[in-house]
PDB file of C-alpha atoms in Angstrom:
ATOM      1  CA  MET A   1      66.595 -66.372  -7.538  1.00 44.00           C
ATOM      2  CA  LYS A   2      68.336 -63.193  -8.708  1.00 49.00           C
ATOM      3  CA  SER A   3      70.683 -61.361  -6.375  1.00 52.00           C
ATOM      4  CA  SER A   4      69.668 -57.917  -5.331  1.00 58.00           C
ATOM      5  CA  VAL A   5      71.625 -54.859  -6.428  1.00 54.00           C
ATOM      6  CA  ARG A   6      72.744 -54.432  -2.819  1.00 56.00           C
ATOM      7  CA  ASP A   7      74.100 -58.007  -2.677  1.00 65.00           C
ATOM      8  CA  GLN A   8      76.006 -57.390  -5.911  1.00 67.00           C
ATOM      9  CA  LYS A   9      77.402 -54.121  -4.549  1.00 63.00           C
ATOM     10  CA  ASP A  10      78.399 -55.812  -1.263  1.00 84.00           C
ATOM     11  CA  SER A  11      80.088 -58.625  -3.188  1.00 87.00           C
ATOM     12  CA  ALA A  12      81.948 -56.152  -5.375  1.00 88.00           C
ATOM     13  CA  GLN A  13      83.161 -54.256  -2.286  1.00 88.00           C
ATOM     14  CA  ILE A  14      84.329 -57.509  -0.655  1.00 90.00           C
ATOM     15  CA  VAL A  15      86.205 -58.565  -3.787  1.00 92.00           C
ATOM     16  CA  SER A  16      87.742 -55.103  -4.131  1.00 92.00           C
ATOM     17  CA  SER A  17      88.834 -55.067  -0.478  1.00 92.00           C
ATOM     18  CA  LEU A  18      90.363 -58.541  -0.682  1.00 93.00           C
ATOM     19  CA  ALA A  19      92.197 -57.624  -3.898  1.00 94.00           C
ATOM     20  CA  GLU A  20      93.625 -54.484  -2.287  1.00 93.00           C
ATOM     21  CA  ILE A  21      94.693 -56.504   0.774  1.00 91.00           C
ATOM     22  CA  ALA A  22      96.454 -59.020  -1.493  1.00 91.00           C
ATOM     23  CA  ARG A  23      98.279 -56.188  -3.299  1.00 92.00           C
ATOM     24  CA  LEU A  24      99.342 -54.664   0.020  1.00 91.00           C
ATOM     25  CA  LEU A  25     100.757 -57.942   1.275  1.00 84.00           C
ATOM     26  CA  GLU A  26     103.091 -58.028  -1.725  1.00 87.00           C
ATOM     27  CA  SER A  27     103.961 -54.322  -1.803  1.00 88.00           C
ATOM     28  CA  GLU A  28     107.294 -52.733  -0.962  1.00 89.00           C
ATOM     29  CA  GLU A  29     105.777 -50.361   1.628  1.00 88.00           C
ATOM     30  CA  SER A  30     107.054 -50.594   5.185  1.00 91.00           C
ATOM     31  CA  ARG A  31     105.550 -53.381   7.266  1.00 87.00           C
ATOM     32  CA  ASP A  32     103.854 -50.953   9.647  1.00 90.00           C
ATOM     33  CA  ALA A  33     102.238 -48.981   6.808  1.00 92.00           C
ATOM     34  CA  ARG A  34     101.013 -52.174   5.113  1.00 92.00           C
ATOM     35  CA  VAL A  35      99.564 -53.621   8.330  1.00 91.00           C
ATOM     36  CA  ARG A  36      97.781 -50.380   9.241  1.00 92.00           C
ATOM     37  CA  ARG A  37      96.231 -50.170   5.759  1.00 93.00           C
ATOM     38  CA  VAL A  38      95.126 -53.813   5.869  1.00 93.00           C
ATOM     39  CA  LEU A  39      93.471 -53.175   9.255  1.00 94.00           C
ATOM     40  CA  GLU A  40      91.712 -50.121   7.815  1.00 93.00           C
ATOM     41  CA  LEU A  41      90.430 -52.236   4.907  1.00 93.00           C
ATOM     42  CA  LEU A  42      89.259 -54.897   7.351  1.00 92.00           C
ATOM     43  CA  ASP A  43      86.555 -52.452   8.487  1.00 92.00           C
ATOM     44  CA  ARG A  44      84.875 -52.935   5.084  1.00 89.00           C
ATOM     45  CA  LEU A  45      84.679 -56.686   5.700  1.00 90.00           C
ATOM     46  CA  VAL A  46      84.092 -56.812   9.459  1.00 89.00           C
ATOM     47  CA  PRO A  47      82.832 -53.413  10.643  1.00 89.00           C
ATOM     48  CA  TYR A  48      84.401 -52.218  13.873  1.00 93.00           C
ATOM     49  CA  GLU A  49      84.866 -49.170  16.088  1.00 93.00           C
ATOM     50  CA  CYS A  50      88.198 -50.398  17.433  1.00 95.00           C
ATOM     51  CA  CYS A  51      90.688 -52.859  16.007  1.00 95.00           C
ATOM     52  CA  ALA A  52      93.846 -54.239  17.602  1.00 95.00           C
ATOM     53  CA  LEU A  53      96.430 -56.631  16.223  1.00 95.00           C
ATOM     54  CA  LEU A  54      99.188 -58.166  18.324  1.00 94.00           C
ATOM     55  CA  VAL A  55     101.872 -59.921  16.290  1.00 91.00           C
ATOM     56  CA  GLY A  56     105.129 -61.588  17.212  1.00 81.00           C
ATOM     57  CA  LEU A  57     106.543 -63.761  19.912  1.00 68.00           C
ATOM     58  CA  SER A  58     106.657 -63.072  23.650  1.00 64.00           C
ATOM     59  CA  LYS A  59     109.319 -60.372  23.889  1.00 73.00           C
ATOM     60  CA  ASN A  60     109.209 -59.221  20.265  1.00 83.00           C
ATOM     61  CA  THR A  61     105.526 -58.391  19.992  1.00 87.00           C
ATOM     62  CA  HIS A  62     104.138 -55.386  18.197  1.00 92.00           C
ATOM     63  CA  LEU A  63     100.689 -53.910  18.792  1.00 94.00           C
ATOM     64  CA  PHE A  64      98.760 -52.085  16.078  1.00 95.00           C
ATOM     65  CA  THR A  65      95.570 -50.220  16.991  1.00 95.00           C
ATOM     66  CA  ILE A  66      92.983 -48.363  14.949  1.00 94.00           C
ATOM     67  CA  PRO A  67      92.177 -45.739  15.934  1.00 93.00           C
ATOM     68  CA  ASP A  68      95.420 -44.886  17.720  1.00 92.00           C
ATOM     69  CA  SER A  69      95.092 -45.527  21.446  1.00 91.00           C
ATOM     70  CA  THR A  70      96.367 -43.915  24.618  1.00 94.00           C
ATOM     71  CA  ALA A  71      99.293 -45.512  26.432  1.00 95.00           C
ATOM     72  CA  SER A  72      97.023 -47.014  29.111  1.00 94.00           C
ATOM     73  CA  THR A  73      94.619 -48.461  26.530  1.00 93.00           C
ATOM     74  CA  ARG A  74      97.573 -49.903  24.594  1.00 93.00           C
ATOM     75  CA  ALA A  75      98.923 -51.515  27.776  1.00 93.00           C
ATOM     76  CA  THR A  76      95.534 -53.062  28.533  1.00 93.00           C
ATOM     77  CA  LEU A  77      95.176 -54.346  24.966  1.00 93.00           C
ATOM     78  CA  GLN A  78      98.739 -55.702  24.985  1.00 92.00           C
ATOM     79  CA  SER A  79      98.035 -57.633  28.169  1.00 91.00           C
ATOM     80  CA  SER A  80      94.643 -59.032  27.149  1.00 90.00           C
ATOM     81  CA  LEU A  81      95.781 -59.998  23.653  1.00 91.00           C
ATOM     82  CA  SER A  82      98.943 -61.623  25.045  1.00 89.00           C
ATOM     83  CA  ASP A  83      96.721 -63.663  27.363  1.00 86.00           C
ATOM     84  CA  MET A  84      94.491 -64.624  24.431  1.00 86.00           C
ATOM     85  CA  LEU A  85      97.535 -65.604  22.372  1.00 85.00           C
ATOM     86  CA  HIS A  86      98.583 -68.001  25.142  1.00 81.00           C
ATOM     87  CA  VAL A  87      95.053 -69.424  25.219  1.00 82.00           C
ATOM     88  CA  MET A  88      95.085 -69.961  21.462  1.00 82.00           C
ATOM     89  CA  GLU A  89      98.499 -71.607  21.612  1.00 77.00           C
ATOM     90  CA  GLY A  90      96.978 -74.150  23.989  1.00 77.00           C
ATOM     91  CA  ASN A  91      98.669 -72.915  27.121  1.00 62.00           C
ATOM     92  CA  ARG A  92      95.506 -71.888  28.962  1.00 60.00           C
ATOM     93  CA  ASN A  93      91.819 -72.801  29.128  1.00 58.00           C
ATOM     94  CA  ILE A  94      89.271 -70.757  27.190  1.00 57.00           C
ATOM     95  CA  GLU A  95      86.331 -69.387  29.132  1.00 61.00           C
ATOM     96  CA  SER A  96      83.039 -68.723  27.405  1.00 58.00           C
ATOM     97  CA  SER A  97      82.223 -65.079  26.795  1.00 59.00           C
ATOM     98  CA  GLY A  98      78.495 -65.825  26.678  1.00 61.00           C
ATOM     99  CA  THR A  99      76.233 -65.233  23.719  1.00 63.00           C
ATOM    100  CA  GLY A 100      76.277 -62.200  21.506  1.00 65.00           C
ATOM    101  CA  SER A 101      79.399 -60.155  21.969  1.00 76.00           C
ATOM    102  CA  GLY A 102      80.611 -56.896  20.491  1.00 86.00           C
ATOM    103  CA  ARG A 103      84.146 -58.303  20.501  1.00 87.00           C
ATOM    104  CA  LEU A 104      85.557 -60.739  17.998  1.00 87.00           C
ATOM    105  CA  VAL A 105      89.003 -62.257  18.661  1.00 88.00           C
ATOM    106  CA  LEU A 106      90.732 -64.428  16.062  1.00 88.00           C
ATOM    107  CA  PRO A 107      94.140 -66.038  15.666  1.00 88.00           C
ATOM    108  CA  VAL A 108      96.392 -64.872  12.846  1.00 88.00           C
ATOM    109  CA  ILE A 109      98.029 -67.910  11.305  1.00 86.00           C
ATOM    110  CA  GLY A 110     101.147 -67.978   9.154  1.00 81.00           C
ATOM    111  CA  ALA A 111     103.409 -70.859   8.181  1.00 81.00           C
ATOM    112  CA  ASP A 112     101.066 -73.296   9.997  1.00 83.00           C
ATOM    113  CA  ARG A 113     101.410 -71.603  13.382  1.00 85.00           C
ATOM    114  CA  ILE A 114      99.737 -68.806  15.304  1.00 86.00           C
ATOM    115  CA  ILE A 115     101.700 -65.598  14.766  1.00 88.00           C
ATOM    116  CA  GLY A 116      99.315 -63.104  16.317  1.00 90.00           C
ATOM    117  CA  VAL A 117      95.867 -62.187  17.575  1.00 92.00           C
ATOM    118  CA  LEU A 118      93.332 -59.862  15.963  1.00 93.00           C
ATOM    119  CA  GLN A 119      90.561 -58.235  17.968  1.00 93.00           C
ATOM    120  CA  VAL A 120      87.754 -56.118  16.563  1.00 93.00           C
ATOM    121  CA  GLU A 121      85.086 -54.412  18.667  1.00 92.00           C
ATOM    122  CA  ARG A 122      81.873 -52.583  17.989  1.00 91.00           C
ATOM    123  CA  ASP A 123      78.952 -51.257  19.980  1.00 88.00           C
ATOM    124  CA  ASP A 124      76.456 -53.906  18.839  1.00 85.00           C
ATOM    125  CA  THR A 125      77.007 -57.663  18.720  1.00 81.00           C
ATOM    126  CA  TYR A 126      78.635 -59.800  16.064  1.00 76.00           C
ATOM    127  CA  ASP A 127      76.532 -62.681  14.778  1.00 67.00           C
TER     128      ASP A 127
END
């Protein structure tokens, strides 16, 4: 069966996005600029209205949000993502969020350990 033109276009966009992410990870740009651009590119792969990334260890964490958030929203995200990081590290039990959620939360793994938590949200549900 032949792929549709749309499938080919989607595949090309995915490949292009992943290639740009790979280039960014090796670039000389500042860490913050690289991370923000990678999160912007993530929207092409996993569409979202809001994206948050918490990286680092307990006292040395850094929160990135797209779009930029208010101080109170940042504090709420920092707290919930810190809690999720502890869950993912095996320090707490995971509770089911039910079926069909507009929030997707994933661990960020580097050097064989969890180094952060990524959360993307949108109005409709993720499959």
